[in-house]
Amino acid sequence: MRLSRYRPRLALAATMLAVLAIPACGSESGSTQPGKSSQRPTHGPVKDKKKVAQDAYTAGYNRGRAVRDAGGKGSSVREVVWGGCTRRALSAGQEAEGDRGAWVSGCLDGVSENAKHLPSSQVTKRTNDQDLLERFKAWLSGTDKRPMTAHVNRLALVELHRSDYDIELTTDYPSTGDDHSAATDLAQSFVTWWDGDDGDGTTWNVVVRGTDGEKLATDRL
């Protein structure tokens, strides 16, 4: 699915040495996305956003250093070029949930052996994309998964670090009961629909959230 602000994944490998040589800025959250998209608020009091971001960054940094110490330079390639840090953030629990972008930024700095660059504000940016949501629903309607369209009410582009993104689908699935399997099925359907052409950035994962914002399912893109 071609989006003009994404970059092909393979192109990142050619610039790996430059990425490792340049410290990643944990406070950078990217440029404002144009169009009709709107900013999605994040959880937690505004006054705590700086501390939440810095705590998430520090946790990610420590994790990145541990990965580097265990795997050497090769681990940096996996984490920076192939999205290792973005995927680790999804399994890092509450230490990353508060500001996943800050956690990813810290992980990238840690695994690259860069100095710490604590963010001064929230790093993660969520931008609603109604057009992309409608295109996905239109495709879904032509499959045997059509009933799922009634449960998806929002699609957000989640900017984590510079050109690294995830996609989040917000649903009306509750966080308890059998709807975890429905959420997993929805995530897998999105992966099937997504064609892998990320354009000028890299979209790594799809995350399905329930009515209370809880993460119900994830899958790789």
JSON list of C-alpha atoms in Angstrom, two decimals, residues 9 12 14 17 20 34 44 49 53 64 66 91 98 137 154 164 166-168 172 176 197 208:
[
{"chain": "A", "resi": 9, "resn": "ARG", "atom": "CA", "xyz": [12.88, -1.30, 3.90]},
{"chain": "A", "resi": 12, "resn": "LEU", "atom": "CA", "xyz": [17.76, 1.22, 4.93]},
{"chain": "A", "resi": 14, "resn": "ALA", "atom": "CA", "xyz": [22.60, 0.71, 2.47]},
{"chain": "A", "resi": 17, "resn": "LEU", "atom": "CA", "xyz": [26.89, 2.43, 8.86]},
{"chain": "A", "resi": 20, "resn": "LEU", "atom": "CA", "xyz": [25.19, 3.58, 13.64]},
{"chain": "A", "resi": 34, "resn": "PRO", "atom": "CA", "xyz": [-0.38, 16.62, 6.10]},
{"chain": "A", "resi": 44, "resn": "GLY", "atom": "CA", "xyz": [-1.98, 9.60, 31.02]},
{"chain": "A", "resi": 49, "resn": "LYS", "atom": "CA", "xyz": [4.31, 12.94, 29.60]},
{"chain": "A", "resi": 53, "resn": "ALA", "atom": "CA", "xyz": [8.83, 9.46, 27.85]},
{"chain": "A", "resi": 64, "resn": "GLY", "atom": "CA", "xyz": [19.30, -2.04, 23.58]},
{"chain": "A", "resi": 66, "resn": "ALA", "atom": "CA", "xyz": [21.88, -5.58, 26.72]},
{"chain": "A", "resi": 91, "resn": "SER", "atom": "CA", "xyz": [6.53, -7.11, 24.15]},
{"chain": "A", "resi": 98, "resn": "GLY", "atom": "CA", "xyz": [3.35, 4.81, 27.94]},
{"chain": "A", "resi": 137, "resn": "LYS", "atom": "CA", "xyz": [-12.69, -2.03, 5.06]},
{"chain": "A", "resi": 154, "resn": "ARG", "atom": "CA", "xyz": [-10.23, 3.80, 13.77]},
{"chain": "A", "resi": 164, "resn": "ASP", "atom": "CA", "xyz": [9.67, 4.01, 11.73]},
{"chain": "A", "resi": 166, "resn": "ASP", "atom": "CA", "xyz": [3.34, 0.99, 13.29]},
{"chain": "A", "resi": 167, "resn": "ILE", "atom": "CA", "xyz": [-0.34, 0.87, 12.41]},
{"chain": "A", "resi": 168, "resn": "GLU", "atom": "CA", "xyz": [-2.98, 0.62, 15.12]},
{"chain": "A", "resi": 172, "resn": "ASP", "atom": "CA", "xyz": [-15.02, -2.44, 19.89]},
{"chain": "A", "resi": 176, "resn": "THR", "atom": "CA", "xyz": [-11.84, -10.22, 28.02]},
{"chain": "A", "resi": 197, "resn": "ASP", "atom": "CA", "xyz": [5.31, -1.20, -0.25]},
{"chain": "A", "resi": 208, "resn": "VAL", "atom": "CA", "xyz": [-5.19, -4.23, 17.35]}
]
